[in-house]
Coordinates of C-alpha atoms and ligand atoms in Angstrom, one line a residue:
M1 CA 69.9 127.8 81.0
K2 CA 67.6 126.7 83.8
T3 CA 65.1 129.2 85.2
R4 CA 65.3 129.4 89.0
V5 CA 62.7 131.2 91.2
L6 CA 62.5 131.7 94.9
G7 CA 59.0 131.7 96.4
I8 CA 57.6 132.7 99.8
E9 CA 54.3 131.5 101.2
G10 CA 52.7 132.9 104.3
T11 CA 49.0 133.4 103.8
A12 CA 48.0 131.8 107.1
W13 CA 49.6 129.2 109.3
N14 CA 52.7 128.2 107.3
L15 CA 55.7 130.3 106.6
S16 CA 57.6 128.5 103.9
A17 CA 60.2 129.5 101.3
A18 CA 61.6 127.5 98.5
V19 CA 63.7 127.7 95.3
V20 CA 62.6 125.6 92.3
D21 CA 63.8 125.2 88.8
N22 CA 61.8 123.8 85.8
D23 CA 62.2 120.2 87.0
D24 CA 62.2 120.1 90.7
V25 CA 62.4 121.7 94.2
I26 CA 66.0 122.6 94.9
S27 CA 65.5 123.6 98.5
E28 CA 62.6 124.4 100.9
V29 CA 62.7 125.8 104.4
T30 CA 59.5 125.9 106.5
E31 CA 58.6 127.4 109.9
T32 CA 55.0 126.5 111.0
Y33 CA 52.8 128.6 113.3
Q34 CA 51.0 126.5 115.9
P35 CA 48.4 128.3 118.0
E36 CA 48.7 127.6 121.8
T37 CA 45.0 127.5 122.1
G38 CA 42.1 127.9 119.7
G39 CA 42.4 128.5 116.0
I40 CA 44.7 130.7 113.9
H41 CA 44.9 134.2 115.3
P42 CA 45.8 136.5 112.3
R43 CA 48.0 139.0 114.3
E44 CA 49.8 136.2 116.1
A45 CA 50.4 134.3 112.9
A46 CA 51.8 137.5 111.3
Q47 CA 54.0 138.1 114.3
H48 CA 55.3 134.5 113.9
H49 CA 56.0 135.1 110.2
A50 CA 57.8 138.4 111.0
K51 CA 59.9 136.7 113.7
Y52 CA 61.1 133.9 111.4
A53 CA 61.1 135.4 107.9
S54 CA 64.8 136.4 107.9
T55 CA 66.0 133.1 109.4
V56 CA 63.9 131.1 107.0
I57 CA 65.2 133.1 104.0
Q58 CA 68.8 133.1 105.2
Q59 CA 68.7 129.3 105.7
L60 CA 67.3 128.9 102.2
L61 CA 69.9 131.1 100.6
E62 CA 72.7 129.3 102.5
D63 CA 71.4 126.0 101.3
I64 CA 71.2 126.9 97.6
K65 CA 74.8 128.4 97.9
N66 CA 75.9 125.0 99.2
K67 CA 74.3 123.5 96.1
G68 CA 76.3 125.8 93.9
I69 CA 73.7 128.5 93.2
D70 CA 74.5 132.2 93.7
P71 CA 71.4 133.9 95.0
K72 CA 72.2 136.8 92.6
N73 CA 71.6 134.5 89.7
L74 CA 68.0 133.7 90.7
D75 CA 65.6 134.9 88.0
A76 CA 62.7 136.1 90.2
I77 CA 61.3 136.4 93.7
A78 CA 57.7 135.2 94.0
F79 CA 55.3 135.7 97.0
S80 CA 51.7 134.9 97.9
Q81 CA 49.8 138.0 97.1
G82 CA 46.5 136.6 98.3
P83 CA 43.9 135.4 99.2
G84 CA 44.8 135.1 102.9
L85 CA 45.0 136.8 106.3
G86 CA 45.8 140.5 105.7
P87 CA 48.5 140.9 108.5
C88 CA 50.2 137.7 107.3
L89 CA 50.2 138.7 103.6
R90 CA 51.7 142.1 104.4
T91 CA 54.5 140.6 106.4
V92 CA 55.5 138.2 103.6
A93 CA 55.1 140.8 100.9
T94 CA 57.5 143.1 102.8
A95 CA 60.1 140.3 103.1
A96 CA 59.8 139.6 99.4
R97 CA 60.2 143.3 98.4
M98 CA 63.3 143.6 100.6
L99 CA 64.8 140.5 99.0
S100 CA 63.9 141.7 95.5
L101 CA 65.5 145.1 96.1
T102 CA 68.6 143.7 97.9
L103 CA 69.3 141.1 95.2
D104 CA 68.1 143.3 92.3
I105 CA 65.8 140.6 91.0
P106 CA 62.2 141.1 89.7
I107 CA 59.3 140.4 92.1
I108 CA 56.2 138.5 91.1
G109 CA 53.0 138.4 93.2
V110 CA 51.1 135.1 92.7
N111 CA 47.6 133.9 93.4
H112 CA 47.8 131.3 96.2
C113 CA 44.9 129.2 94.8
I114 CA 46.4 129.0 91.4
A115 CA 49.7 128.0 93.0
H116 CA 48.0 125.0 94.6
I117 CA 46.6 124.0 91.1
E118 CA 49.8 124.4 89.2
V119 CA 52.0 122.5 91.7
G120 CA 49.5 119.7 91.4
K121 CA 49.8 119.7 87.6
W122 CA 53.5 119.8 87.9
K123 CA 53.8 116.9 90.3
T124 CA 51.1 114.6 88.8
P125 CA 50.4 113.6 85.2
A126 CA 47.2 115.8 85.2
K127 CA 47.2 118.1 82.1
D128 CA 43.8 119.9 82.0
P129 CA 41.9 118.9 85.1
V130 CA 38.8 119.9 86.9
V131 CA 40.3 120.9 90.3
L132 CA 38.8 120.5 93.7
Y133 CA 40.7 122.9 95.9
V134 CA 40.0 122.3 99.5
S135 CA 41.9 124.2 102.2
G136 CA 41.4 126.0 105.5
A137 CA 39.8 129.2 104.1
N138 CA 38.9 128.2 100.5
S139 CA 36.8 125.5 98.8
Q140 CA 36.4 125.8 95.1
V141 CA 35.8 123.7 92.0
L142 CA 37.8 125.2 89.1
A143 CA 38.9 124.5 85.6
Y144 CA 40.9 126.3 82.9
R145 CA 38.9 127.8 80.1
K146 CA 39.8 130.6 77.6
G147 CA 42.6 132.3 79.4
K148 CA 41.5 132.0 83.0
Y149 CA 40.9 129.5 85.8
R150 CA 37.1 129.7 86.1
V151 CA 35.4 129.0 89.4
F152 CA 32.5 126.6 88.6
G153 CA 31.4 126.2 92.2
E154 CA 32.5 127.4 95.6
T155 CA 31.6 127.7 99.3
L156 CA 29.0 130.3 100.1
D157 CA 30.4 130.8 103.6
V158 CA 33.5 129.2 105.2
G159 CA 36.1 126.8 103.7
I160 CA 35.7 123.1 104.4
G161 CA 39.0 123.2 106.5
N162 CA 37.7 126.0 108.7
A163 CA 34.4 124.2 109.1
L164 CA 36.2 121.0 110.2
D165 CA 38.5 123.0 112.5
K166 CA 35.6 124.9 114.0
F167 CA 33.5 121.8 114.7
A168 CA 36.6 120.1 116.2
R169 CA 37.3 123.0 118.5
S170 CA 33.7 123.0 119.8
A171 CA 34.1 119.3 120.4
G172 CA 37.3 119.9 122.4
L173 CA 39.7 118.5 119.8
P174 CA 43.0 120.4 119.3
H175 CA 43.9 122.5 116.2
P176 CA 44.0 121.6 113.3
G177 CA 40.9 119.5 113.6
G178 CA 40.7 118.0 110.2
P179 CA 43.0 115.0 110.8
R180 CA 41.4 114.4 114.3
I181 CA 38.0 114.2 112.7
E182 CA 39.3 111.8 110.1
G183 CA 40.7 109.6 112.9
H184 CA 37.3 109.5 114.8
A185 CA 35.3 109.0 111.5
K186 CA 37.2 105.9 110.7
R187 CA 35.7 104.2 113.7
S188 CA 32.0 104.6 112.6
I189 CA 29.7 103.7 109.8
N190 CA 26.6 105.0 111.5
Y191 CA 25.2 107.9 109.5
I192 CA 23.3 110.6 111.3
P193 CA 21.4 112.9 108.8
L194 CA 23.0 116.4 108.7
P195 CA 22.2 119.3 106.4
Y196 CA 23.3 118.7 102.8
I197 CA 23.5 122.1 101.2
V198 CA 24.2 122.5 97.5
K199 CA 22.7 125.5 95.7
G200 CA 23.3 125.4 92.0
M201 CA 27.0 124.7 91.7
D202 CA 27.8 126.2 95.2
F203 CA 27.9 124.6 98.6
S204 CA 27.7 125.8 102.2
F205 CA 29.2 124.4 105.4
S206 CA 28.1 126.7 108.3
G207 CA 24.7 125.1 108.8
L208 CA 26.3 121.7 108.8
T209 CA 28.9 122.8 111.4
T210 CA 26.1 124.0 113.7
A211 CA 24.0 120.9 113.2
A212 CA 27.0 118.7 113.9
K213 CA 27.7 120.5 117.2
D214 CA 24.1 119.9 118.2
A215 CA 24.3 116.3 117.2
L216 CA 27.1 115.7 119.8
K217 CA 24.4 116.1 122.5
F218 CA 22.9 112.8 121.5
A219 CA 25.4 111.0 119.3
S220 CA 28.9 109.8 119.8
M221 CA 32.0 111.7 118.5
E222 CA 32.7 108.9 116.1
D223 CA 29.3 108.9 114.5
V224 CA 29.2 112.7 114.2
C225 CA 32.7 112.9 112.7
Y226 CA 31.8 110.2 110.2
S227 CA 28.5 111.9 109.3
F228 CA 30.1 115.3 109.0
Q229 CA 32.7 114.0 106.5
E230 CA 30.2 111.9 104.5
T231 CA 27.9 114.9 104.1
A232 CA 30.5 117.7 103.4
F233 CA 32.6 115.5 101.1
A234 CA 29.5 114.2 99.1
M235 CA 28.5 117.9 98.5
M236 CA 31.9 118.7 97.0
V237 CA 32.1 115.5 95.0
E238 CA 28.7 116.2 93.5
V239 CA 29.7 119.6 92.3
T240 CA 33.0 118.3 91.0
E241 CA 31.2 115.6 89.0
R242 CA 28.9 118.2 87.5
A243 CA 31.8 120.4 86.5
L244 CA 33.3 117.4 84.7
A245 CA 30.1 116.8 82.9
H246 CA 29.8 120.4 81.9
T247 CA 33.4 121.0 80.7
G248 CA 33.8 117.6 79.1
K249 CA 37.2 117.2 80.8
N250 CA 38.4 113.8 81.9
E251 CA 40.8 114.5 84.8
V252 CA 40.2 115.5 88.4
L253 CA 43.0 117.0 90.5
L254 CA 42.7 117.3 94.3
A255 CA 44.5 120.3 95.9
G256 CA 44.8 121.9 99.3
G257 CA 45.4 120.7 102.8
V258 CA 42.1 118.9 103.3
G259 CA 43.1 116.8 100.3
A260 CA 45.2 114.8 102.8
N261 CA 41.9 113.1 103.9
M262 CA 41.7 109.5 102.7
R263 CA 37.9 109.3 102.7
L264 CA 37.6 112.4 100.4
R265 CA 40.1 110.8 98.1
E266 CA 38.2 107.5 98.1
M267 CA 34.9 109.3 97.2
L268 CA 36.5 111.2 94.4
D269 CA 38.2 108.1 93.1
I270 CA 34.9 106.2 93.0
M271 CA 33.2 109.1 91.2
C272 CA 36.0 109.3 88.6
D273 CA 36.1 105.6 88.1
E274 CA 32.4 105.5 87.4
R275 CA 32.8 108.3 84.8
G276 CA 36.0 107.0 83.2
A277 CA 38.0 110.0 84.4
S278 CA 41.5 109.9 85.9
F279 CA 42.0 111.1 89.4
Y280 CA 45.2 112.7 90.6
V281 CA 46.6 113.6 94.0
P282 CA 50.1 115.1 94.5
E283 CA 52.4 114.0 97.3
K284 CA 51.3 115.3 100.7
R285 CA 54.1 117.9 100.9
F286 CA 52.6 119.7 97.9
M287 CA 49.0 119.7 99.2
G288 CA 49.0 122.0 102.2
D289 CA 50.5 125.5 101.9
N290 CA 54.1 125.3 100.8
G291 CA 56.8 127.6 99.4
A292 CA 57.5 125.4 96.4
M293 CA 54.1 126.0 94.9
I294 CA 54.6 129.7 95.1
A295 CA 58.1 129.5 93.5
Y296 CA 56.7 127.2 90.8
L297 CA 53.8 129.5 89.8
G298 CA 56.3 132.4 89.9
L299 CA 58.5 130.4 87.5
L300 CA 55.6 129.9 85.1
M301 CA 54.7 133.6 85.2
Y302 CA 58.3 134.7 84.8
K303 CA 58.7 132.5 81.7
S304 CA 55.5 133.9 80.2
D305 CA 56.5 137.5 81.0
S306 CA 53.9 138.1 83.7
I307 CA 56.0 140.4 85.8
A308 CA 54.0 143.2 87.4
G309 CA 56.9 145.0 89.2
I310 CA 57.3 146.2 92.7
E311 CA 54.7 149.0 92.2
N312 CA 52.1 146.3 91.7
S313 CA 53.2 144.2 94.7
H314 CA 50.3 145.2 97.0
V315 CA 48.5 142.4 98.7
N316 CA 44.9 141.4 98.2
S317 CA 43.2 139.3 100.9
N318 CA 40.3 138.5 98.6
F319 CA 42.4 137.8 95.5
R320 CA 40.2 135.6 93.3
P321 CA 41.8 133.0 91.0
D322 CA 39.5 134.0 88.2
A323 CA 40.9 137.5 88.3
V324 CA 44.2 136.3 86.9
D325 CA 45.1 136.3 83.2
V326 CA 46.7 132.9 82.7
T327 CA 49.6 133.7 80.3
W328 CA 51.5 130.4 80.7
I329 CA 49.0 127.9 79.2
Ligands
LIG401 P1 45.7 124.5 103.9 O1 45.0 125.8 104.2 O2 45.6 124.2 102.4 O3 47.1 124.5 104.3 O4 45.0 123.3 104.7 C1 44.8 123.4 106.1 C2 43.5 122.6 106.4 O5 43.6 121.3 106.1 C3 43.2 122.7 107.9 O6 41.9 123.2 108.1 C4 43.3 121.2 108.4 O7 42.3 120.9 109.4 C5 43.0 120.5 107.1 N1 43.4 119.1 107.1 C6 44.7 118.7 107.1 N2 44.7 117.3 107.1 C7 43.4 116.9 107.0 C8 42.8 115.6 107.0 N3 43.5 114.5 107.0 N4 41.4 115.6 106.9 C9 40.7 116.7 106.8 N5 41.3 118.0 106.9 C10 42.6 118.0 107.0
LIG402 MG1 46.2 127.0 100.8

């Protein structure tokens, strides 16, 4: 018998629900919040998720029924328990609890960061990688060791995606800024020195963002975007390389929305090549926030009996990946 789990993601900008089995994604329905101006507004994003939650879930259930699966036969309902924006997390958790009670199916709260990692391992040949997880709010270098995903290095302030988006906004570029910056950066090879901040195994981006804003007063958009990327990405590649050396692992997996960036991939690829390590990137649909990754981690947890129950389904906006006991490896 196949295990089938429904998962709901909604930590920030993307409301997405999916059903997966051991082998693949059976169905996924997504409804994206796009701010009219500025960046993500937590309350507006939560209102967006509340408005669309029932249609997204209904569409998903219709779709699996058409594929011959009775929703009552799903094995578990998984949802993003954190980290994320509080109002968004609460909205999605409420929808997941209702679904769990209505269908009488166990509920599983999952860690969003670990979901990014596990979907990457599922959809690439990576087995035991050092992971560079780069998203809007999070930037971490992680690897599995003795029952947990340990954080070897991380941002001391904002995530790289938020740093890119913030700089882009101040430069008059629309949200999300990451892809726009990549577009401008491609048209320059003129490096302007910007603050390169690595402390031990951690890195920091807010000084870089401020300096890049100032640099726009005397340098072109192309040159500043190029220099921002070169600086920030080199910082993270350096820490990823040291994590490889420390753990003795020989694979790197890139996860999170910023992983769409081709220059970041190129830099990681060169570093891995020089060290004789393999470098893996999943398909783009599994890089940014998506329902399939939540469903898949829910499936791994369900199969290893990590089911906490509805009384433990409270959300945690600062939920750290190294707080989770990994029962499925
Ligand atoms: P996530 O939170 O994992 O869904 O990732 C969202 C973040 O990815 C946003 O901050 C985007 O600006 C960023 N992003 C998306 N595409 C790119 C890209 N091509 N280059 C850099 N950042 C990107
Ligand atoms: Mg994410």
